[in-house]
mmCIF file of C-alpha atoms in Angstrom:
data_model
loop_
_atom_site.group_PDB
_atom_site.id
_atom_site.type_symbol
_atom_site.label_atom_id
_atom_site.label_comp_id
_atom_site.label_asym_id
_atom_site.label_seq_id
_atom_site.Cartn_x
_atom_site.Cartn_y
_atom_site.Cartn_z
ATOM 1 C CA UNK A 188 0.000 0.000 0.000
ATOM 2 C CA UNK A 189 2.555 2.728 0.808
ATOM 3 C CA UNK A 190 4.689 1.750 -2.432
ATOM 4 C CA UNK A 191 1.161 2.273 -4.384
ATOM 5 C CA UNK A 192 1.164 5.947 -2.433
ATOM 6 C CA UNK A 193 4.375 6.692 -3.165
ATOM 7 C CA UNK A 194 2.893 9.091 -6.179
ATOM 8 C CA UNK A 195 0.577 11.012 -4.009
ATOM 9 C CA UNK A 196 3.181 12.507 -1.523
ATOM 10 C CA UNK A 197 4.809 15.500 -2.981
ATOM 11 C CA UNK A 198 3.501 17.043 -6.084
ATOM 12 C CA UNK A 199 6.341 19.621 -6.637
ATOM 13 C CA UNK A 200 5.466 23.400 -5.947
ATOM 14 C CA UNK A 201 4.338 25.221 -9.842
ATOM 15 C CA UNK A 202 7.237 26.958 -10.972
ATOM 16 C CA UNK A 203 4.395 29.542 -13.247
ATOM 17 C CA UNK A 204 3.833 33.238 -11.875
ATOM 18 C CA UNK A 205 1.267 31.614 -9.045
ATOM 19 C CA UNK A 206 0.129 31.731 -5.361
ATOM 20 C CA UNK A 207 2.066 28.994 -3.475
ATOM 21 C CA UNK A 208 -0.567 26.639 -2.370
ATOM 22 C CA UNK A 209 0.632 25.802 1.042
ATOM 23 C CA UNK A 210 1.826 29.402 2.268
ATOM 24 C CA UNK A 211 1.881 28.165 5.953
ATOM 25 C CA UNK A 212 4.453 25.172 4.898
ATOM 26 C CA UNK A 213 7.351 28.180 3.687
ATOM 27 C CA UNK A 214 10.409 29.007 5.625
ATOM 28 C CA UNK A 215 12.466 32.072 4.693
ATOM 29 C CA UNK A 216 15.616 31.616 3.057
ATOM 30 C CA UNK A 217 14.919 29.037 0.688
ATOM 31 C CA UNK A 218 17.256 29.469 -2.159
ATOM 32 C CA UNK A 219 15.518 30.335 -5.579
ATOM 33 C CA UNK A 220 15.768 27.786 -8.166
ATOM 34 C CA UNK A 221 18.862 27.147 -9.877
ATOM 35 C CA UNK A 222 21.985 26.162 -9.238
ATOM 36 C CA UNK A 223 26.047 26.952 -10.411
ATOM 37 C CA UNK A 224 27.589 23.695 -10.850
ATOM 38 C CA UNK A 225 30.718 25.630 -10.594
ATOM 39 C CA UNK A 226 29.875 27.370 -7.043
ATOM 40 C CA UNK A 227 30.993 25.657 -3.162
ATOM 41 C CA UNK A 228 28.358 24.557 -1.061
ATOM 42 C CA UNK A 229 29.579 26.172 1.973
ATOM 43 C CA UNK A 230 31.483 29.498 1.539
ATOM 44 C CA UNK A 231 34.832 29.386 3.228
ATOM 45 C CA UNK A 232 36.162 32.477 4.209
ATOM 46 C CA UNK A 233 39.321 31.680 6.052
ATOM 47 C CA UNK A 234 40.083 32.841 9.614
ATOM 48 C CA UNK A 235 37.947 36.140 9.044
ATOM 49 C CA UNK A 236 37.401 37.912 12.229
ATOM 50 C CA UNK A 237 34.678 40.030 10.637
ATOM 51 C CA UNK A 238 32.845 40.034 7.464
ATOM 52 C CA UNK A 239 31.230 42.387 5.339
ATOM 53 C CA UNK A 240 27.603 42.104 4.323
ATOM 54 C CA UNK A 241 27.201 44.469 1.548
ATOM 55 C CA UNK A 242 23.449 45.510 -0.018
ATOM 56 C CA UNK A 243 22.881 46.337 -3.228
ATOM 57 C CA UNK A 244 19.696 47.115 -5.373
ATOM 58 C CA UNK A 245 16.940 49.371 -5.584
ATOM 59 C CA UNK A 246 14.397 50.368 -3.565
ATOM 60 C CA UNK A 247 13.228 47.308 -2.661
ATOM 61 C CA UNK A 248 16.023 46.919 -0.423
ATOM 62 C CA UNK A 249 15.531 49.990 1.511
ATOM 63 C CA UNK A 250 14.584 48.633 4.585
ATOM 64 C CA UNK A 251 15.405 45.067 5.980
ATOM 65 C CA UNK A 252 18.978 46.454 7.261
ATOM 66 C CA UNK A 253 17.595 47.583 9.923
ATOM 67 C CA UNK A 254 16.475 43.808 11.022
ATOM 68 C CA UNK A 255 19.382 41.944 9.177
ATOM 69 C CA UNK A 256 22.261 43.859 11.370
ATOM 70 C CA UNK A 257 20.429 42.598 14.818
ATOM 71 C CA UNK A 258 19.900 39.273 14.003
ATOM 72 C CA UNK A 259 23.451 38.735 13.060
ATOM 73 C CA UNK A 260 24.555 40.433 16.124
ATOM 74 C CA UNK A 261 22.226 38.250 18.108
ATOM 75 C CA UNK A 262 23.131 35.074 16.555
ATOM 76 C CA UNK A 263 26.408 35.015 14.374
ATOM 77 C CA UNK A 264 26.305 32.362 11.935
ATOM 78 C CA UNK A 265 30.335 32.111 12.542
ATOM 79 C CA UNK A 266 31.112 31.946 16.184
ATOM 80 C CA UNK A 267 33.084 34.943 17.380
ATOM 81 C CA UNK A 268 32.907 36.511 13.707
ATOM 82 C CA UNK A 269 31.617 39.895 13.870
ATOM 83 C CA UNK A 270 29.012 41.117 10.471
ATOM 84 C CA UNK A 271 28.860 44.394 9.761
ATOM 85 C CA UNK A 272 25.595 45.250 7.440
ATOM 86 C CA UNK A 273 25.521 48.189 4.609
ATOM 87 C CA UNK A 274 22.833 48.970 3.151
ATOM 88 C CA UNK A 275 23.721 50.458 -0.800
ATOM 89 C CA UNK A 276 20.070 50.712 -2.064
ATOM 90 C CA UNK A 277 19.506 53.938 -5.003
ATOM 91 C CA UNK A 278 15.959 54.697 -4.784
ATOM 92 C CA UNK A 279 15.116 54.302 -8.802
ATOM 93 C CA UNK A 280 18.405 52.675 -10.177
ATOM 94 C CA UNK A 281 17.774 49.571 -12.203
ATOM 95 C CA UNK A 282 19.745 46.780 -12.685
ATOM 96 C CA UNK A 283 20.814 48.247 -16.400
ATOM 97 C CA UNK A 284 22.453 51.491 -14.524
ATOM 98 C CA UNK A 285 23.957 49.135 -12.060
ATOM 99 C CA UNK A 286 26.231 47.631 -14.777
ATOM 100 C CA UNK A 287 26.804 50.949 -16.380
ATOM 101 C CA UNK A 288 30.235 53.020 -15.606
ATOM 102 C CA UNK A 289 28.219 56.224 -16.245
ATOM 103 C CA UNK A 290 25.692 55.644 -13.537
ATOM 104 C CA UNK A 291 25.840 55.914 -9.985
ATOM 105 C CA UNK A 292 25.181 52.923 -8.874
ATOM 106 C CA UNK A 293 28.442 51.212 -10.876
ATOM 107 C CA UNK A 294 30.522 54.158 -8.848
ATOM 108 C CA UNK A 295 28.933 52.761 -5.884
ATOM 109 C CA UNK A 296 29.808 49.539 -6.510
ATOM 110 C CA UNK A 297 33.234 51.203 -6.995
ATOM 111 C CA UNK A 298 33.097 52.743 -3.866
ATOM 112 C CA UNK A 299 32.280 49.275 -1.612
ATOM 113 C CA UNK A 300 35.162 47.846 -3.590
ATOM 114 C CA UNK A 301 37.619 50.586 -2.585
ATOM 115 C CA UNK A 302 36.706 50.421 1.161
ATOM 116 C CA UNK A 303 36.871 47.059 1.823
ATOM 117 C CA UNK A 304 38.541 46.228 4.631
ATOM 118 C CA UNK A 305 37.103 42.408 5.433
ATOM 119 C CA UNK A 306 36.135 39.493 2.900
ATOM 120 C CA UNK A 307 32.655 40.302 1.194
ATOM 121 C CA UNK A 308 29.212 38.894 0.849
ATOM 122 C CA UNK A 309 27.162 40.823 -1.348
ATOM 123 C CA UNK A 310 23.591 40.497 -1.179
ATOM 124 C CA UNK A 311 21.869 41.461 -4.406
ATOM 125 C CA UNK A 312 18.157 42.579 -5.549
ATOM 126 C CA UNK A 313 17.778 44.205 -8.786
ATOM 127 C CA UNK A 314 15.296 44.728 -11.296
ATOM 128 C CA UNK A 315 14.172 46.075 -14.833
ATOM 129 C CA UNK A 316 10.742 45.754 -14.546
ATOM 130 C CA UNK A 317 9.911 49.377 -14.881
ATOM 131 C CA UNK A 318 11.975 50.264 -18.006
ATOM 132 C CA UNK A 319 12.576 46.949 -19.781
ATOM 133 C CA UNK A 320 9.804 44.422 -18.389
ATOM 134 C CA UNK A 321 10.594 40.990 -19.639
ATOM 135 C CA UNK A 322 7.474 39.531 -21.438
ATOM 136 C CA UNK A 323 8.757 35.762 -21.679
ATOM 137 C CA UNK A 324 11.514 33.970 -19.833
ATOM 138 C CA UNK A 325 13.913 32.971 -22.806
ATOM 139 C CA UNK A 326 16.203 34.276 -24.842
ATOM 140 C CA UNK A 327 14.484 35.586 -27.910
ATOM 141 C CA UNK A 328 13.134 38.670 -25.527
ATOM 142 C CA UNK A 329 15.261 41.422 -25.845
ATOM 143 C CA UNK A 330 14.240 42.342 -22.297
ATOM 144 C CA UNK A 331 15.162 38.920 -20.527
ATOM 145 C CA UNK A 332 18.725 39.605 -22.343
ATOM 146 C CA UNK A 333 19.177 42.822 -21.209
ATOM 147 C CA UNK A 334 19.093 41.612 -17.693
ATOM 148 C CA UNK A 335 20.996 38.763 -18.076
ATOM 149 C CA UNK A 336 23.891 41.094 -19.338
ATOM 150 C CA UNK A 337 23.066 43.390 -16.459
ATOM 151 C CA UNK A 338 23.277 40.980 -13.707
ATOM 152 C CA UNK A 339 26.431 39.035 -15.039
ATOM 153 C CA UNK A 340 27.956 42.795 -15.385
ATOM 154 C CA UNK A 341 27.216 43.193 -11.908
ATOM 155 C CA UNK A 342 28.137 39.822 -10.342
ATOM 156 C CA UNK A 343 31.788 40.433 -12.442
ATOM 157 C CA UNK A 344 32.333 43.660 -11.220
ATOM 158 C CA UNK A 345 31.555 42.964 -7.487
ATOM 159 C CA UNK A 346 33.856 40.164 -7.486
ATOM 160 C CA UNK A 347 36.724 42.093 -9.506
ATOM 161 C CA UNK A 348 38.685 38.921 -10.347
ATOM 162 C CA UNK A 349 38.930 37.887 -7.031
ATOM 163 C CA UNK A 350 39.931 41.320 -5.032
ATOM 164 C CA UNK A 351 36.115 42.415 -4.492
ATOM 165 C CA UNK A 352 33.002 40.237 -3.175
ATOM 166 C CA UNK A 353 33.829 36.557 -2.305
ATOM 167 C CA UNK A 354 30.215 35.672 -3.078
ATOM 168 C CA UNK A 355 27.612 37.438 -5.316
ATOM 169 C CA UNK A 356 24.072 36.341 -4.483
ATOM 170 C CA UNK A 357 20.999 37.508 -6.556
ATOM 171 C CA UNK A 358 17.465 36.955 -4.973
ATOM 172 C CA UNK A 359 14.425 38.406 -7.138
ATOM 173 C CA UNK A 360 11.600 40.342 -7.088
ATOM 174 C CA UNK A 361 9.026 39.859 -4.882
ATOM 175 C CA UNK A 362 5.310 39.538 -6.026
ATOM 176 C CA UNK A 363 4.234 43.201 -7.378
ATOM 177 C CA UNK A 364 0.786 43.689 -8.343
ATOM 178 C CA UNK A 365 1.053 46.479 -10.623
ATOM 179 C CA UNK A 366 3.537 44.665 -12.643
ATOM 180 C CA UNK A 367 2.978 41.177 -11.519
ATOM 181 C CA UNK A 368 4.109 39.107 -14.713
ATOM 182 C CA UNK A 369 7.314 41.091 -15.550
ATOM 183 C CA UNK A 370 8.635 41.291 -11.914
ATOM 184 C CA UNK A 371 8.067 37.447 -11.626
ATOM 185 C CA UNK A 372 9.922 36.648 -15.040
ATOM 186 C CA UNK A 373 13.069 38.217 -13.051
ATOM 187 C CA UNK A 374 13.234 34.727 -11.043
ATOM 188 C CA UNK A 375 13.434 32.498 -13.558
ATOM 189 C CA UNK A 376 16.120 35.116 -14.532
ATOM 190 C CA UNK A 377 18.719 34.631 -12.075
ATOM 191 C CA UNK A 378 18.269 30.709 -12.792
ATOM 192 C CA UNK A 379 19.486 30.853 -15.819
ATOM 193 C CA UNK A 380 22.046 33.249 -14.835
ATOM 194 C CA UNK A 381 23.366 30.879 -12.602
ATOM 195 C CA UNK A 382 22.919 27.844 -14.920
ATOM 196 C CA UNK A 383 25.542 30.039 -17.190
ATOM 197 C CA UNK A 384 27.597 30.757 -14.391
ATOM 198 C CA UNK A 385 28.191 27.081 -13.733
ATOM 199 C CA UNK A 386 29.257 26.766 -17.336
ATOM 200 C CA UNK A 387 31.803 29.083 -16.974
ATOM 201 C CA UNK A 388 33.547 28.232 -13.973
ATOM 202 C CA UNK A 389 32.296 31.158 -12.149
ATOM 203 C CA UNK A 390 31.840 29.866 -8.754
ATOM 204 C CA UNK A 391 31.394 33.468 -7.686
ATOM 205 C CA UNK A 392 27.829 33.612 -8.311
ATOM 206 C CA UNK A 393 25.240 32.146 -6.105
ATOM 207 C CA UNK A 394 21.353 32.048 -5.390
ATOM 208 C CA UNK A 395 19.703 34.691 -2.715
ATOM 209 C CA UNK A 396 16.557 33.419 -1.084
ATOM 210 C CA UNK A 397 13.338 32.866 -2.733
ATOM 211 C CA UNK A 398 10.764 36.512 -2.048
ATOM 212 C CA UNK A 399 8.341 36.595 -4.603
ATOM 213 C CA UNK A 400 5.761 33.524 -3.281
ATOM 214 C CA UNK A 401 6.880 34.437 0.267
ATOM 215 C CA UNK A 402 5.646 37.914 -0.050
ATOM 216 C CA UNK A 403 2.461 36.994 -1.864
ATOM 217 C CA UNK A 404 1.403 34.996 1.135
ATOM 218 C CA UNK A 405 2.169 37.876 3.589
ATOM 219 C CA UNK A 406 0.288 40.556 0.533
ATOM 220 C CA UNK A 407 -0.903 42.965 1.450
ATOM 221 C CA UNK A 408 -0.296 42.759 5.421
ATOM 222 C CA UNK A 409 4.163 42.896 4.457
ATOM 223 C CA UNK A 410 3.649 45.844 1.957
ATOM 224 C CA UNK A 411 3.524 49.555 2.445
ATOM 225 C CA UNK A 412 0.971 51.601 1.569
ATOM 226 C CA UNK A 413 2.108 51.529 -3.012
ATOM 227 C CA UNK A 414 1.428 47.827 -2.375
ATOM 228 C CA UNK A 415 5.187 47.706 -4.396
ATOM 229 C CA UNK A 416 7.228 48.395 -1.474
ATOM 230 C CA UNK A 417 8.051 46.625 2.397
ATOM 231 C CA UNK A 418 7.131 47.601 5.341
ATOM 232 C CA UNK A 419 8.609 46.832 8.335
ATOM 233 C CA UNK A 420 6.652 43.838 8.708
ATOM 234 C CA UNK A 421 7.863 43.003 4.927
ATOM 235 C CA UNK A 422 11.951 44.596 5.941
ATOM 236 C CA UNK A 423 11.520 42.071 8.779
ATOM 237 C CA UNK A 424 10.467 38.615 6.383
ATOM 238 C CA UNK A 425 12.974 39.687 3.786
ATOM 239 C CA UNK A 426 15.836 40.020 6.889
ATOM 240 C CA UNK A 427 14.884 36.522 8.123
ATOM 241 C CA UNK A 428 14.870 34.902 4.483
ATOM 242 C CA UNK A 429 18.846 36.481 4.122
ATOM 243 C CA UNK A 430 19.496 35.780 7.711
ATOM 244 C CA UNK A 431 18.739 32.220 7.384
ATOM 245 C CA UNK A 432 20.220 31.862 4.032
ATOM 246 C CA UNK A 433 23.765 33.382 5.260
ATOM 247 C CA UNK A 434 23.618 30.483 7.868
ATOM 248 C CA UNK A 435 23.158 28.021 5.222
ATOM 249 C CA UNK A 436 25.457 29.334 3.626
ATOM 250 C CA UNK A 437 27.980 29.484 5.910
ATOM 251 C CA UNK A 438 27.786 26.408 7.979
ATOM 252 C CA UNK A 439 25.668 23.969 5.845
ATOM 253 C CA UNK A 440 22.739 24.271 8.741
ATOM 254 C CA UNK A 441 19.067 24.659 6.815
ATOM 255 C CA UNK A 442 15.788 23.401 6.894
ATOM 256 C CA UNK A 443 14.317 23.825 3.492
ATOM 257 C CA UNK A 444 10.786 22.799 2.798
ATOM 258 C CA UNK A 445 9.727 21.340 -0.628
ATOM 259 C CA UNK A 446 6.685 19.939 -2.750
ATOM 260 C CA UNK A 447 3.175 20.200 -1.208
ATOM 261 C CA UNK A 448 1.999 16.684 0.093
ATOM 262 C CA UNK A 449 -2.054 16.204 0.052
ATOM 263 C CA UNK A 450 -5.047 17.512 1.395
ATOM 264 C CA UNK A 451 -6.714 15.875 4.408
ATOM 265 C CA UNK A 452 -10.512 16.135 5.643
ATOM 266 C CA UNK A 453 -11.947 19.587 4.651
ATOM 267 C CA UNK A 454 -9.307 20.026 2.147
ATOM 268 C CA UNK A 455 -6.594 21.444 4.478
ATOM 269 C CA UNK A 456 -2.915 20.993 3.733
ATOM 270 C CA UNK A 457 -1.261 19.730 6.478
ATOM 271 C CA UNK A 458 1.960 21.441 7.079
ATOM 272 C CA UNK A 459 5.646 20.228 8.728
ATOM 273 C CA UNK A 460 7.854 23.042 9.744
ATOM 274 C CA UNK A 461 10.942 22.892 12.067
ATOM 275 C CA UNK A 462 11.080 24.634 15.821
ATOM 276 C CA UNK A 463 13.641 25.861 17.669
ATOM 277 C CA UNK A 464 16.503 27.095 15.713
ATOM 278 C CA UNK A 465 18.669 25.344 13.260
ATOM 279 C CA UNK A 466 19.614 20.916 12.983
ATOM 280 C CA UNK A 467 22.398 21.890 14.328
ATOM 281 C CA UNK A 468 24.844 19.216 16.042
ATOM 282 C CA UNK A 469 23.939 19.219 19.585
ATOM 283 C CA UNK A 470 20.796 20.808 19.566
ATOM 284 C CA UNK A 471 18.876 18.983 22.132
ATOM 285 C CA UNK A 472 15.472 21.636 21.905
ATOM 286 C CA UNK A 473 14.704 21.091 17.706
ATOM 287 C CA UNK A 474 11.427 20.055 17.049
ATOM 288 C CA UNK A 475 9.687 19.099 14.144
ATOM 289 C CA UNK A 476 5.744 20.749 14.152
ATOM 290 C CA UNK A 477 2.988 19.073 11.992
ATOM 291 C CA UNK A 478 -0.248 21.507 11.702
ATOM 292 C CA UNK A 479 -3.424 21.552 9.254
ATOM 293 C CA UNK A 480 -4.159 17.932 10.004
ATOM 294 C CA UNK A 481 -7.644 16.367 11.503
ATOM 295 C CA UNK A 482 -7.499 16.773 14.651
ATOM 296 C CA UNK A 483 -6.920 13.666 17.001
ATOM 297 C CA UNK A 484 -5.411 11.921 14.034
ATOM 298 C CA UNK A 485 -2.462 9.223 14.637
ATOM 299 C CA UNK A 486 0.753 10.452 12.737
ATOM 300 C CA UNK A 487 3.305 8.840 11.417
ATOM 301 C CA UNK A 488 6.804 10.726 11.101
ATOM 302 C CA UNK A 489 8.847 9.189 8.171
ATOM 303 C CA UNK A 490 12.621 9.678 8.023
ATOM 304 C CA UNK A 491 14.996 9.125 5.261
ATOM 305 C CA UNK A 492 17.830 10.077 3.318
ATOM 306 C CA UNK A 493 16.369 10.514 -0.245
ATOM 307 C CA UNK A 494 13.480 13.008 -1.388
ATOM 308 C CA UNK A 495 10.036 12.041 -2.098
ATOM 309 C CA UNK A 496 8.400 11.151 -4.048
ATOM 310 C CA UNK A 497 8.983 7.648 -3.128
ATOM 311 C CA UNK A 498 11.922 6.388 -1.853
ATOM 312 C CA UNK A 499 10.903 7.735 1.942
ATOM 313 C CA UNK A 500 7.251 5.856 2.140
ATOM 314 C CA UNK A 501 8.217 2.608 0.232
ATOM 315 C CA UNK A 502 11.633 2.735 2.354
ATOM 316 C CA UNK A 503 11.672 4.792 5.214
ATOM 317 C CA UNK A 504 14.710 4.744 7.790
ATOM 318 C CA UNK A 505 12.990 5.325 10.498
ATOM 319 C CA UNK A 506 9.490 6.094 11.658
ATOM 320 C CA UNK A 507 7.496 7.735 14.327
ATOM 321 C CA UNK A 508 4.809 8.148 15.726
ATOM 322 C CA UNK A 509 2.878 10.845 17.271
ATOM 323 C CA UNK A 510 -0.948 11.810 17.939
ATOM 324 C CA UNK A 511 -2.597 15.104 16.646
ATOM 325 C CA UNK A 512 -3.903 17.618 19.152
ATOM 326 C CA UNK A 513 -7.576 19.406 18.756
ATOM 327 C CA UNK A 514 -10.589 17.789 16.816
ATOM 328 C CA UNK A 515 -12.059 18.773 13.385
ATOM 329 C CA UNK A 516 -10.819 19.129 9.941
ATOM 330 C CA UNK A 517 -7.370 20.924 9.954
ATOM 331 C CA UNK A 518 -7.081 21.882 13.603
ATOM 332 C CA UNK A 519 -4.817 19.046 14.607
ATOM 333 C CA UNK A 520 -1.506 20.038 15.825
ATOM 334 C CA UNK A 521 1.512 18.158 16.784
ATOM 335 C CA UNK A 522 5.469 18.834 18.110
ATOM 336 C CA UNK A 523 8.138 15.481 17.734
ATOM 337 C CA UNK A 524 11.155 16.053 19.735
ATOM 338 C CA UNK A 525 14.301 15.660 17.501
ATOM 339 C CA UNK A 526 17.293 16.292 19.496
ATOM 340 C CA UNK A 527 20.521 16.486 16.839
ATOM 341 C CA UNK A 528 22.939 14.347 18.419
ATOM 342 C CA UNK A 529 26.701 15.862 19.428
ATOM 343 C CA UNK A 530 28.106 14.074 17.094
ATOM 344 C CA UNK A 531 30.196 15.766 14.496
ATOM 345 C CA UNK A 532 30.441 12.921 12.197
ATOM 346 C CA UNK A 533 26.789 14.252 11.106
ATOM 347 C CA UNK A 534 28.275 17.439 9.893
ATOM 348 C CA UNK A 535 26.548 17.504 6.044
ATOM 349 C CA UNK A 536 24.279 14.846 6.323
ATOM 350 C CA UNK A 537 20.874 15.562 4.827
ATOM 351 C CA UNK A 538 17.441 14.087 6.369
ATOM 352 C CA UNK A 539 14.360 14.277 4.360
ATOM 353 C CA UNK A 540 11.107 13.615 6.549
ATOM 354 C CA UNK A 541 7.285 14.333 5.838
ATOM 355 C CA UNK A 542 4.584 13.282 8.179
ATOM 356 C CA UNK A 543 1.810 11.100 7.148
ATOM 357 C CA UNK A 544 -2.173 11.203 9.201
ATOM 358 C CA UNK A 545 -4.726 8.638 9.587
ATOM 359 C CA UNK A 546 -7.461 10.395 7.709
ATOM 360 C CA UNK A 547 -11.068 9.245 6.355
ATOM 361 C CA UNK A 548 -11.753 12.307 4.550
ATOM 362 C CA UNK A 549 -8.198 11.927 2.346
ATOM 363 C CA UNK A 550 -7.237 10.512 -0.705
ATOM 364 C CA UNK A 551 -6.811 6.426 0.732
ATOM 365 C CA UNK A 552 -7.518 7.410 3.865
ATOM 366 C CA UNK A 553 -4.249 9.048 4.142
ATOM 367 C CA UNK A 554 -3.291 12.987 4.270
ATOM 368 C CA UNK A 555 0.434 13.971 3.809
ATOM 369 C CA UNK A 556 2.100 17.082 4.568
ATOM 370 C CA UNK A 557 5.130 18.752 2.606
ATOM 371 C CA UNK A 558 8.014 17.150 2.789
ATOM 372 C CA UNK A 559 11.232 19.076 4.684
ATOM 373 C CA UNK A 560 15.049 18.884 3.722
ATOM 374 C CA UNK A 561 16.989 19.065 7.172
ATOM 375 C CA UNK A 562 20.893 19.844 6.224
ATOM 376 C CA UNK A 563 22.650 19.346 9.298
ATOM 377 C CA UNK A 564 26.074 20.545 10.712
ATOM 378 C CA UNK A 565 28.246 21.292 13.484
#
């Protein structure tokens, strides 16, 4: 039976210009799609003492400084590494005046480059959308090619053949009503960039975290007032999706969610999120939450090394139980203790799990939530 179910589990998340199904299931800092075969998967910067975290973009940057420079000071994702946060955002300056000598944001580029004293991160949202908006996401629109240019420009020029940035990372536009299909066809953008990247050995170039679908869920409550730009609640979101990205990035530790599972009685999608910081060696508090189910359900927690669909149903590693809180359709609720053991041999392991519930209102009796990548380390 669980072999024939195998299919069910994780229909992957649409990749079009639309609403993420399962808002409650994402976690800020999920990398967009794409990936530079040519780039590390943890950036190694060395002995640094303190590290420069360098913003550049327009105006949809303005803001999430503010949050970013606390959290790091809170939390360092390098013990005893100090960050120090700059924001660089030009109200108005599009990508295309970003990669052009004449304009000021290239001289501000310029400028970063001159002064720095520490290795670089540089943490990248730019656009077009207002003077060239991209109509399809290939190559015979002039507009897509334009940005291409402008964002490989860019990425070359912060890393200045080694003596500038140490990592570029482009995240995207987030969802913008007023311009909705042009700002989206940016994503898809940066994958390619990055696809290109990989081809030519430019391990410089990496992917920010994933805005547009996590602002749409939070629309319009994380917007101002233009419905195009943050507020703080939105500066706040977009400082936890970099946040948690420059952890990943820098010590391997992530929990990354993925596909979309299936709906249980009432059509809810049950949802598996992690609590309590980071699978980090040693971390006795983590805790895995399943919400959304039936309430009073029994639950199964499966645990494997390989993502769904399949291999983690027909083959689990381990499983687990648990029983749903609350009654009704979508109102059960459920925490499973999973202390990381301090053991440093688990350094870069990856666990998938997704959590399965007893339910006669679901496809076979069975409701699933998403599945979630844990990527350990020490």
């Amino acid at each position: 039976m669980l072999r024939r179910l195998a299919p069910l589990l994780l229909a992957t998340s649409l990749t079009a210009q639309t609403k993420p199904t399962v808002c409650g299931a994402l976690i800020p800092g999920t990398p967009l799609a794409g990936t530079n075969s040519a780039a590390p998967r943890i950036v190694d910067l060395g002995s640094a003492k303190t590290i420069q975290i360098e913003i550049f973009g327009h105006s949809e940057n303005r803001g999430y400084h503010t949050f970013l420079q606390p959290m790091l000071d809170a939390a360092p994702p390098l013990a005893g590494v100090k960050f120090i946060v700059t924001n660089n955002w030009i109200g108005g300056q599009e990508a295309f005046r970003w990669a052009d000598p004449t304009q000021r944001g290239y001289r501000t580029i310029d400028a970063r480059l001159r002064s720095r004293a520490h290795p670089m991160l540089s943490l990248c949202l730019f656009s077009n959308n207002a003077t060239y908006p991209i109509r399809k996401a290939d190559t015979t629109d002039a507009n897509f090619v334009r940005f291409l240019s402008n964002l490989q420009s860019i990425a070359d020029h912060l890393h200045a053949n080694g003596t500038g940035a140490a990592m570029v990372y482009f995240s995207a536009h987030r969802y913008k009503p007023s311009n909705s299909l042009s700002a989206w066809l940016e994503n898809p953008a940066v994958g390619h960039i990055l696809v290109e990247a990989g081809k030519q050995k430019k391990g410089w170039i990496k992917p920010g975290p994933e805005q547009h679908g996590l602002h749409w869920c939070c629309f319009p409550s994380c917007y101002a007032n233009d419905r195009a730009h943050t507020n703080s609640t939105g500066d706040k979101l977009m400082a936890e999706a970099w946040y948690n990205l420059l952890v990943r990035e820098l010590t391997g530790c992530y929990s990354e969610e993925y596909g979309r599972g299936a709906t249980g009685s009432g059509g809810h999608w049950p949802v598996l999120k992690p609590v309590a910081g980071f699978p980090k060696v040693g971390n006795a508090n983590f805790r895995l939450r399943t919400s959304a189910t039936l309430g009073g359900a029994p639950l199964v927690y499966l645990l494997g090394l390989d993502k769904l669909p399949g291999p983690i149903l027909a083959n689990p590693l381990v499983l687990l139980y648990g029983a749903a809180s609350g009654s009704g359709p979508g109102n059960g609720t459920h925490q499973l203790p999973l202390p990381i053991p301090n053991d440093v041999g688990l350094h870069g392991a990856l666990l998938q799990v997704q959590t399965a519930a007893l339910d006669s209102g679901a496809t076979l009796g069975l409701s699933f939530t998403n599945g979630l990548t844990l990527g350990l380390c020490k």
